[in-house]
Amino acid sequence: MPRWRIPLSDLAYGRSEEKAAIRVLRGRWLSMGPEVEAFEQEFASFVGSEHAVAVASGTAALHLSFLALGLGRGDEIIQPAINFVAAANMTLAAGATPVFADIVGFEEPTLDPDSVRRVMTPRTRAVIAMHYGGYPARMDELESICRERHLYLIEDACHAVGAHYRSRIRLEERMVGALGDIACFSFFSNKNLAVGEGGMVTTSSEDLARRVARLRSHGMTTLTWDRHRGHANSYDVDVHGYNYRLDEMRAAIGRVQLRKLKQNNRRRNELTAAYRRELNGMPGWTFAFGDYSGDSSCHLAVVVAPDRSARDGVVQRLKSAGIQSSLHYPFLPHFTAFRSYRSAGLDRSIAFAERSVTLPLFPAMKESEVEQICALLHSGERVKRGHGR
Ligand SMILES: *Cc1c(COP(=O)(O)O)cnc(C)c1O
């Protein structure tokens, strides 16, 4: 049992997930097969992309996307300095070089298109847009940079399953996962669609989808499932691949979670609105995406303190009250393994990492819990202002 009175996140699981798992156990086929195929089809049609390829994790999705795009030695991939470490690690795993760019600001901690322009070199081959907290990055601007310079646009959509992006250029709304050349999703336990470990690659390119699928399973031209059904009895290996497959039990649970996603995201939206009511306008503090009016998956509730000690104070007060909080994310080039990738002009990312805190947010949370958390934040501010007088 969790020791927190209010955890950072919690699974939205019930009887249907149990039934799906039991269905797979009784069907006696555990490795990639019909459940995975069905999950891929359902996910592609949900996102509005031509193809979806299920993989073992969001990290595997990133790795295979880079390889399928042919990114490797000598290539630079521009990505936000505020991101989970997976994209940067997989950039290096593919043999390419991560180049970090700054975020727009505290209100909008996603990749800043102007910063992307500043760090571009002749070796730049791709840009990773991470939809922080479930809020789409500035895709119109990033898309026009990528088109102008013939770069690939990759979505790290791990926070943003179910989010929409309203394009001002195209005058249309599309779902995250159908905005760039290729997109990567994670179904890790704390994500909006959770299966434990799992991920998905979406793309509208048949060629990219075929390459990701081939790399996912050792570069083999047929699957165990095909051979089991008598559809094939041998195979060739035409590329050096991996075992990044998703299994049937997780796919079955993923299908249930996908059916519940709209409702769960709506609940996250309501709770985010409650946070905004309580925190917007708190002097010196910024509620990230506090003015956002589009359709977000509301994966994270993040507040930015006036300075580092105010942030650390809040984390401490929440902890004493049994409330879990987190940091999304430390400034990437401060990690030991990324020190040599540090570059100038990342000031907003550094400040964001020093001053932000992620508050609990999950579908089963109650409005009264949001209010308790916000009261703790407000009480700290009152104490501080009181001492100042
Ligand atoms: C979770 C996450 C990943 C990694 O996904 P895994 O499924 O845990 O491998 C990558 N990028 C972002 C932004 C994430 O939130």
CSV table of C-alpha atoms and ligand atoms in Angstrom, one decimal:
chain,number,residue,atom,x,y,z
A,1,MET,CA,0.0,0.0,0.0
A,2,PRO,CA,1.2,3.5,-0.7
A,3,ARG,CA,2.4,5.4,2.4
A,4,TRP,CA,1.2,8.7,1.0
A,5,ARG,CA,-2.2,10.1,2.1
A,6,ILE,CA,-2.4,11.6,-1.4
A,7,PRO,CA,-0.1,10.0,-4.0
A,8,LEU,CA,1.2,11.8,-7.1
A,9,SER,CA,-0.8,9.4,-9.4
A,10,ASP,CA,-2.9,6.3,-9.1
A,11,LEU,CA,-4.1,3.7,-11.6
A,12,ALA,CA,-7.7,4.1,-12.9
A,13,TYR,CA,-8.2,0.3,-12.9
A,14,GLY,CA,-11.3,-1.8,-12.2
A,15,ARG,CA,-13.0,-5.0,-13.1
A,16,SER,CA,-12.6,-4.6,-16.9
A,17,GLU,CA,-8.8,-4.6,-16.7
A,18,GLU,CA,-9.0,-7.8,-14.6
A,19,LYS,CA,-11.4,-9.5,-17.1
A,20,ALA,CA,-9.1,-8.5,-20.0
A,21,ALA,CA,-6.1,-10.1,-18.3
A,22,ILE,CA,-8.0,-13.3,-17.5
A,23,ARG,CA,-9.2,-13.5,-21.1
A,24,VAL,CA,-5.6,-13.6,-22.3
A,25,LEU,CA,-4.5,-16.2,-19.7
A,26,ARG,CA,-7.4,-18.5,-20.7
A,27,GLY,CA,-6.7,-18.0,-24.4
A,28,ARG,CA,-3.2,-19.4,-23.8
A,29,TRP,CA,-1.4,-17.1,-26.2
A,30,LEU,CA,0.9,-14.6,-24.4
A,31,SER,CA,3.3,-13.1,-26.9
A,32,MET,CA,2.5,-10.6,-29.6
A,33,GLY,CA,-0.7,-11.7,-31.4
A,34,PRO,CA,-4.4,-10.8,-31.9
A,35,GLU,CA,-4.7,-8.5,-28.9
A,36,VAL,CA,-1.7,-6.5,-30.0
A,37,GLU,CA,-3.0,-6.2,-33.5
A,38,ALA,CA,-6.4,-5.1,-32.3
A,39,PHE,CA,-4.8,-2.6,-29.9
A,40,GLU,CA,-2.7,-1.1,-32.8
A,41,GLN,CA,-5.8,-0.7,-35.0
A,42,GLU,CA,-7.9,0.8,-32.2
A,43,PHE,CA,-5.1,3.2,-31.3
A,44,ALA,CA,-4.4,4.3,-34.9
A,45,SER,CA,-8.1,5.1,-35.4
A,46,PHE,CA,-8.3,6.9,-32.1
A,47,VAL,CA,-5.3,9.1,-32.9
A,48,GLY,CA,-6.2,9.5,-36.6
A,49,SER,CA,-2.9,8.2,-37.9
A,50,GLU,CA,-2.6,5.7,-40.6
A,51,HIS,CA,-0.4,3.3,-38.6
A,52,ALA,CA,0.3,2.3,-35.0
A,53,VAL,CA,3.0,-0.1,-34.0
A,54,ALA,CA,2.9,-1.4,-30.4
A,55,VAL,CA,6.2,-1.7,-28.6
A,56,ALA,CA,7.6,-2.6,-25.1
A,57,SER,CA,7.9,1.0,-23.8
A,58,GLY,CA,8.0,4.7,-24.7
A,59,THR,CA,11.8,4.4,-24.6
A,60,ALA,CA,11.6,1.6,-27.2
A,61,ALA,CA,9.2,3.8,-29.3
A,62,LEU,CA,11.8,6.6,-29.3
A,63,HIS,CA,14.7,4.3,-30.1
A,64,LEU,CA,12.9,2.7,-33.0
A,65,SER,CA,11.6,6.0,-34.4
A,66,PHE,CA,15.1,7.4,-34.6
A,67,LEU,CA,16.4,4.2,-36.3
A,68,ALA,CA,13.5,4.1,-38.7
A,69,LEU,CA,14.2,7.7,-39.7
A,70,GLY,CA,17.8,6.7,-40.3
A,71,LEU,CA,19.2,9.0,-37.7
A,72,GLY,CA,22.7,8.1,-36.5
A,73,ARG,CA,26.3,9.0,-36.4
A,74,GLY,CA,27.0,12.7,-37.1
A,75,ASP,CA,23.3,13.7,-36.9
A,76,GLU,CA,22.1,16.2,-34.3
A,77,ILE,CA,18.6,15.9,-32.8
A,78,ILE,CA,17.3,19.1,-31.2
A,79,GLN,CA,15.2,18.5,-28.1
A,80,PRO,CA,14.0,20.3,-25.0
A,81,ALA,CA,16.3,20.6,-22.0
A,82,ILE,CA,13.2,19.9,-19.8
A,83,ASN,CA,12.2,16.4,-20.7
A,84,PHE,CA,12.4,12.9,-19.3
A,85,VAL,CA,15.9,11.4,-20.0
A,86,ALA,CA,14.6,8.7,-22.4
A,87,ALA,CA,14.7,10.8,-25.6
A,88,ALA,CA,18.3,12.0,-24.9
A,89,ASN,CA,19.4,8.5,-24.0
A,90,MET,CA,17.9,7.0,-27.1
A,91,THR,CA,19.4,9.7,-29.3
A,92,LEU,CA,22.8,8.5,-28.1
A,93,ALA,CA,21.8,4.8,-28.4
A,94,ALA,CA,21.0,5.5,-32.1
A,95,GLY,CA,24.5,7.0,-32.4
A,96,ALA,CA,23.3,10.6,-32.9
A,97,THR,CA,23.9,13.7,-30.7
A,98,PRO,CA,21.3,15.4,-28.5
A,99,VAL,CA,21.3,19.2,-28.8
A,100,PHE,CA,19.3,20.9,-26.1
A,101,ALA,CA,17.1,23.9,-26.7
A,102,ASP,CA,15.2,26.1,-24.2
A,103,ILE,CA,11.5,26.1,-23.2
A,104,VAL,CA,9.1,28.9,-24.0
A,105,GLY,CA,8.6,29.9,-20.4
A,106,PHE,CA,7.1,29.0,-17.0
A,107,GLU,CA,3.6,29.3,-18.5
A,108,GLU,CA,4.5,27.1,-21.4
A,109,PRO,CA,7.4,24.7,-20.6
A,110,THR,CA,7.6,23.2,-24.1
A,111,LEU,CA,10.2,23.6,-26.8
A,112,ASP,CA,10.8,27.2,-27.8
A,113,PRO,CA,10.9,27.5,-31.7
A,114,ASP,CA,13.2,30.6,-31.5
A,115,SER,CA,15.7,28.6,-29.3
A,116,VAL,CA,15.5,25.8,-31.9
A,117,ARG,CA,16.5,28.2,-34.6
A,118,ARG,CA,19.4,29.4,-32.5
A,119,VAL,CA,20.9,25.9,-31.9
A,120,MET,CA,20.4,24.6,-35.4
A,121,THR,CA,23.6,23.6,-37.3
A,122,PRO,CA,24.2,22.0,-40.7
A,123,ARG,CA,24.2,18.7,-38.9
A,124,THR,CA,20.7,19.1,-37.5
A,125,ARG,CA,18.5,16.3,-38.9
A,126,ALA,CA,15.5,16.2,-36.5
A,127,VAL,CA,13.5,18.1,-33.8
A,128,ILE,CA,11.7,16.4,-30.9
A,129,ALA,CA,8.6,18.2,-29.7
A,130,MET,CA,7.6,17.0,-26.2
A,131,HIS,CA,4.0,17.8,-25.3
A,132,TYR,CA,4.8,18.6,-21.7
A,133,GLY,CA,2.1,17.7,-19.2
A,134,GLY,CA,-0.3,16.8,-22.0
A,135,TYR,CA,-0.2,20.3,-23.6
A,136,PRO,CA,0.8,20.3,-27.2
A,137,ALA,CA,4.1,22.1,-28.1
A,138,ARG,CA,4.1,25.0,-30.6
A,139,MET,CA,3.6,22.6,-33.6
A,140,ASP,CA,2.8,25.3,-36.2
A,141,GLU,CA,6.1,27.0,-35.7
A,142,LEU,CA,8.1,23.8,-35.3
A,143,GLU,CA,6.6,22.3,-38.4
A,144,SER,CA,7.5,25.4,-40.5
A,145,ILE,CA,11.1,25.3,-39.2
A,146,CYS,CA,11.3,21.6,-40.0
A,147,ARG,CA,9.8,22.0,-43.5
A,148,GLU,CA,12.1,25.0,-44.3
A,149,ARG,CA,15.2,23.1,-43.2
A,150,HIS,CA,14.2,19.6,-44.3
A,151,LEU,CA,14.2,18.2,-40.8
A,152,TYR,CA,12.1,15.4,-39.3
A,153,LEU,CA,9.6,16.4,-36.7
A,154,ILE,CA,9.3,13.7,-33.9
A,155,GLU,CA,6.6,13.9,-31.2
A,156,ASP,CA,7.5,12.7,-27.7
A,157,ALA,CA,3.8,12.3,-26.9
A,158,CYS,CA,4.3,10.2,-23.7
A,159,HIS,CA,2.3,12.7,-21.6
A,160,ALA,CA,-0.3,13.5,-24.2
A,161,VAL,CA,-2.4,10.6,-25.2
A,162,GLY,CA,-5.8,12.0,-26.2
A,163,ALA,CA,-4.8,15.6,-26.5
A,164,HIS,CA,-5.7,17.8,-29.5
A,165,TYR,CA,-3.8,20.5,-31.2
A,166,ARG,CA,-5.5,23.4,-32.8
A,167,SER,CA,-3.4,24.6,-35.8
A,168,ARG,CA,-3.7,28.3,-36.6
A,169,ILE,CA,-2.1,27.7,-40.0
A,170,ARG,CA,-4.2,24.7,-41.1
A,171,LEU,CA,-7.3,26.0,-39.4
A,172,GLU,CA,-8.0,22.5,-38.1
A,173,GLU,CA,-7.7,20.4,-35.0
A,174,ARG,CA,-5.7,17.1,-35.0
A,175,MET,CA,-4.8,14.8,-32.3
A,176,VAL,CA,-1.4,14.6,-30.8
A,177,GLY,CA,0.3,11.6,-32.5
A,178,ALA,CA,-0.7,12.8,-35.9
A,179,LEU,CA,1.2,16.1,-36.0
A,180,GLY,CA,4.7,15.2,-37.0
A,181,ASP,CA,6.5,12.6,-39.1
A,182,ILE,CA,6.4,10.0,-36.3
A,183,ALA,CA,5.1,10.0,-32.7
A,184,CYS,CA,6.0,8.1,-29.5
A,185,PHE,CA,3.7,7.2,-26.7
A,186,SER,CA,4.3,5.5,-23.3
A,187,PHE,CA,1.9,3.3,-21.3
A,188,PHE,CA,4.1,3.2,-18.1
A,189,SER,CA,2.1,2.9,-14.9
A,190,ASN,CA,1.8,6.6,-14.1
A,191,LYS,CA,0.7,7.7,-17.6
A,192,ASN,CA,-2.9,8.5,-18.7
A,193,LEU,CA,-3.2,5.1,-20.4
A,194,ALA,CA,-1.4,2.6,-18.2
A,195,VAL,CA,-0.4,-1.0,-18.7
A,196,GLY,CA,2.7,-1.2,-16.6
A,197,GLU,CA,5.4,-1.2,-19.4
A,198,GLY,CA,4.4,-0.5,-23.0
A,199,GLY,CA,4.4,2.0,-25.8
A,200,MET,CA,3.2,2.9,-29.3
A,201,VAL,CA,4.6,4.5,-32.4
A,202,THR,CA,2.2,6.3,-34.7
A,203,THR,CA,2.9,7.6,-38.2
A,204,SER,CA,1.2,8.2,-41.4
A,205,SER,CA,4.1,6.8,-43.4
A,206,GLU,CA,3.7,3.2,-44.4
A,207,ASP,CA,7.4,2.9,-45.0
A,208,LEU,CA,8.3,4.2,-41.5
A,209,ALA,CA,5.7,1.9,-39.9
A,210,ARG,CA,7.0,-1.1,-41.7
A,211,ARG,CA,10.6,-0.3,-40.6
A,212,VAL,CA,9.6,0.2,-36.9
A,213,ALA,CA,7.6,-3.1,-37.0
A,214,ARG,CA,10.6,-4.9,-38.5
A,215,LEU,CA,13.1,-3.5,-36.0
A,216,ARG,CA,10.7,-4.3,-33.1
A,217,SER,CA,11.2,-8.0,-33.7
A,218,HIS,CA,14.8,-8.9,-34.5
A,219,GLY,CA,14.5,-7.7,-38.1
A,220,MET,CA,12.6,-10.9,-38.9
A,221,THR,CA,10.3,-10.9,-41.9
A,222,THR,CA,7.6,-13.1,-40.2
A,223,LEU,CA,6.3,-13.4,-36.7
A,224,THR,CA,5.9,-16.4,-34.3
A,225,TRP,CA,2.1,-15.7,-34.5
A,226,ASP,CA,2.2,-15.9,-38.3
A,227,ARG,CA,4.0,-19.2,-38.1
A,228,HIS,CA,1.7,-20.5,-35.3
A,229,ARG,CA,-1.3,-19.9,-37.6
A,230,GLY,CA,0.5,-21.7,-40.5
A,231,HIS,CA,0.7,-18.4,-42.5
A,232,ALA,CA,4.5,-18.8,-42.7
A,233,ASN,CA,7.1,-21.4,-41.9
A,234,SER,CA,10.4,-19.7,-42.3
A,235,TYR,CA,11.8,-16.2,-42.2
A,236,ASP,CA,14.6,-14.0,-43.3
A,237,VAL,CA,16.4,-11.3,-41.3
A,238,ASP,CA,16.9,-8.2,-43.4
A,239,VAL,CA,17.9,-5.6,-40.8
A,240,HIS,CA,19.6,-5.7,-37.3
A,241,GLY,CA,16.7,-5.5,-34.9
A,242,TYR,CA,15.7,-5.8,-31.3
A,243,ASN,CA,13.1,-7.5,-29.1
A,244,TYR,CA,10.9,-4.5,-28.3
A,245,ARG,CA,7.5,-6.3,-28.6
A,246,LEU,CA,4.4,-5.7,-26.5
A,247,ASP,CA,2.7,-8.8,-25.1
A,248,GLU,CA,-0.9,-9.9,-25.2
A,249,MET,CA,-1.8,-9.3,-21.6
A,250,ARG,CA,-0.7,-5.7,-21.7
A,251,ALA,CA,-2.3,-5.1,-25.1
A,252,ALA,CA,-5.6,-6.4,-23.7
A,253,ILE,CA,-5.4,-4.1,-20.7
A,254,GLY,CA,-4.4,-1.3,-23.0
A,255,ARG,CA,-7.5,-1.7,-25.1
A,256,VAL,CA,-9.7,-1.4,-21.9
A,257,GLN,CA,-7.7,1.7,-20.8
A,258,LEU,CA,-8.1,3.2,-24.3
A,259,ARG,CA,-11.9,2.8,-24.0
A,260,LYS,CA,-11.8,4.6,-20.7
A,261,LEU,CA,-9.4,7.3,-21.8
A,262,LYS,CA,-11.8,10.1,-22.8
A,263,GLN,CA,-13.7,9.8,-19.5
A,264,ASN,CA,-10.4,9.7,-17.5
A,265,ASN,CA,-9.0,12.7,-19.3
A,266,ARG,CA,-12.2,14.6,-18.8
A,267,ARG,CA,-11.9,14.0,-15.0
A,268,ARG,CA,-8.2,15.2,-15.2
A,269,ASN,CA,-9.5,18.3,-16.9
A,270,GLU,CA,-12.0,19.0,-14.1
A,271,LEU,CA,-9.3,18.6,-11.5
A,272,THR,CA,-7.0,20.8,-13.4
A,273,ALA,CA,-9.7,23.5,-13.5
A,274,ALA,CA,-10.0,23.2,-9.7
A,275,TYR,CA,-6.2,23.7,-9.4
A,276,ARG,CA,-6.4,26.7,-11.7
A,277,ARG,CA,-9.3,28.3,-9.7
A,278,GLU,CA,-7.2,27.9,-6.5
A,279,LEU,CA,-3.8,28.8,-7.8
A,280,ASN,CA,-4.1,31.2,-10.6
A,281,GLY,CA,-3.3,34.7,-9.4
A,282,MET,CA,-1.3,33.5,-6.4
A,283,PRO,CA,1.3,36.3,-6.3
A,284,GLY,CA,4.7,35.3,-7.7
A,285,TRP,CA,3.6,31.8,-8.6
A,286,THR,CA,2.8,30.5,-12.0
A,287,PHE,CA,0.4,27.6,-12.7
A,288,ALA,CA,1.9,26.0,-15.9
A,289,PHE,CA,-0.6,26.3,-18.8
A,290,GLY,CA,-2.9,28.2,-16.4
A,291,ASP,CA,-4.5,30.0,-19.4
A,292,TYR,CA,-4.5,27.1,-21.8
A,293,SER,CA,-7.9,26.9,-23.6
A,294,GLY,CA,-7.4,23.9,-25.8
A,295,ASP,CA,-8.0,20.2,-25.3
A,296,SER,CA,-5.2,18.8,-23.2
A,297,SER,CA,-4.7,15.3,-21.7
A,298,CYS,CA,-3.9,17.1,-18.4
A,299,HIS,CA,-1.2,14.6,-17.4
A,300,LEU,CA,0.5,16.8,-14.9
A,301,ALA,CA,-0.4,19.7,-12.6
A,302,VAL,CA,2.7,21.9,-12.3
A,303,VAL,CA,3.3,25.1,-10.3
A,304,VAL,CA,6.4,27.3,-10.5
A,305,ALA,CA,7.4,29.1,-7.3
A,306,PRO,CA,8.9,32.6,-7.1
A,307,ASP,CA,12.3,31.1,-6.2
A,308,ARG,CA,14.0,27.8,-5.3
A,309,SER,CA,13.5,28.1,-1.5
A,310,ALA,CA,9.8,28.7,-1.9
A,311,ARG,CA,9.6,25.6,-4.0
A,312,ASP,CA,11.6,23.5,-1.6
A,313,GLY,CA,9.4,24.8,1.2
A,314,VAL,CA,6.2,23.7,-0.5
A,315,VAL,CA,7.7,20.2,-1.2
A,316,GLN,CA,8.6,19.9,2.5
A,317,ARG,CA,5.1,21.0,3.7
A,318,LEU,CA,3.4,18.7,1.3
A,319,LYS,CA,5.6,15.8,2.4
A,320,SER,CA,4.8,16.5,6.1
A,321,ALA,CA,1.1,16.4,5.3
A,322,GLY,CA,1.5,13.0,3.5
A,323,ILE,CA,1.2,14.4,0.1
A,324,GLN,CA,3.5,13.2,-2.7
A,325,SER,CA,5.0,15.7,-5.1
A,326,SER,CA,7.6,15.4,-7.9
A,327,LEU,CA,9.8,17.3,-10.3
A,328,HIS,CA,9.2,17.1,-14.1
A,329,TYR,CA,12.1,17.4,-14.8
A,330,PRO,CA,15.6,18.1,-13.5
A,331,PHE,CA,17.6,20.2,-16.1
A,332,LEU,CA,18.9,17.4,-18.4
A,333,PRO,CA,22.5,18.7,-18.9
A,334,HIS,CA,22.9,18.7,-15.1
A,335,PHE,CA,22.9,14.9,-15.1
A,336,THR,CA,26.4,13.5,-14.9
A,337,ALA,CA,26.1,11.6,-18.1
A,338,PHE,CA,24.9,14.7,-20.0
A,339,ARG,CA,27.3,17.3,-18.7
A,340,SER,CA,29.2,17.5,-21.9
A,341,TYR,CA,26.0,18.3,-23.8
A,342,ARG,CA,25.5,21.5,-21.9
A,343,SER,CA,25.2,24.6,-24.0
A,344,ALA,CA,24.4,28.3,-23.5
A,345,GLY,CA,21.0,30.0,-23.7
A,346,LEU,CA,19.0,27.5,-21.6
A,347,ASP,CA,18.2,29.9,-18.7
A,348,ARG,CA,14.5,29.4,-18.6
A,349,SER,CA,14.9,25.6,-18.5
A,350,ILE,CA,17.4,25.9,-15.5
A,351,ALA,CA,15.1,28.2,-13.6
A,352,PHE,CA,12.0,26.0,-14.3
A,353,ALA,CA,13.9,23.0,-12.9
A,354,GLU,CA,14.9,24.9,-9.8
A,355,ARG,CA,11.4,26.4,-9.1
A,356,SER,CA,8.7,23.9,-10.3
A,357,VAL,CA,6.9,21.2,-8.5
A,358,THR,CA,4.4,18.6,-9.8
A,359,LEU,CA,1.3,18.2,-7.7
A,360,PRO,CA,-0.9,15.1,-7.4
A,361,LEU,CA,-3.3,14.5,-10.3
A,362,PHE,CA,-5.2,11.3,-11.2
A,363,PRO,CA,-8.8,10.5,-12.2
A,364,ALA,CA,-9.9,9.2,-8.8
A,365,MET,CA,-8.7,12.3,-7.0
A,366,LYS,CA,-11.3,14.4,-5.2
A,367,GLU,CA,-11.8,18.2,-5.6
A,368,SER,CA,-11.5,18.4,-1.8
A,369,GLU,CA,-8.0,17.0,-2.1
A,370,VAL,CA,-7.0,19.6,-4.6
A,371,GLU,CA,-8.3,22.2,-2.2
A,372,GLN,CA,-6.3,20.8,0.7
A,373,ILE,CA,-3.1,20.9,-1.4
A,374,CYS,CA,-3.8,24.4,-2.6
A,375,ALA,CA,-4.5,25.6,1.0
A,376,LEU,CA,-1.0,24.3,2.0
A,377,LEU,CA,0.5,26.3,-0.9
A,378,HIS,CA,-1.4,29.4,0.2
A,379,SER,CA,-0.6,29.0,3.9
A,380,GLY,CA,3.2,29.0,3.1
A,381,GLU,CA,2.8,32.3,1.2
A,382,ARG,CA,0.8,33.9,4.1
A,383,VAL,CA,3.5,32.9,6.6
A,384,LYS,CA,6.3,34.3,4.4
A,385,ARG,CA,4.4,37.6,3.8
A,386,GLY,CA,3.6,37.8,7.5
A,387,HIS,CA,7.3,37.5,8.5
A,388,GLY,CA,8.2,40.2,5.9
A,389,ARG,CA,6.0,42.8,7.6
B,1,LIG,C1,7.4,8.2,-19.6
B,1,LIG,C2,8.1,8.9,-20.6
B,1,LIG,C3,9.1,8.4,-21.5
B,1,LIG,C4,9.5,6.9,-21.4
B,1,LIG,O1,8.5,6.0,-21.5
B,1,LIG,P1,8.8,4.5,-20.8
B,1,LIG,O2,7.5,3.8,-21.3
B,1,LIG,O3,8.8,4.7,-19.4
B,1,LIG,O4,10.0,4.0,-21.5
B,1,LIG,C5,9.7,9.2,-22.4
B,1,LIG,N1,9.4,10.5,-22.5
B,1,LIG,C6,8.5,11.1,-21.7
B,1,LIG,C7,8.2,12.5,-21.8
B,1,LIG,C8,7.9,10.3,-20.7
B,1,LIG,O5,7.0,10.9,-19.9
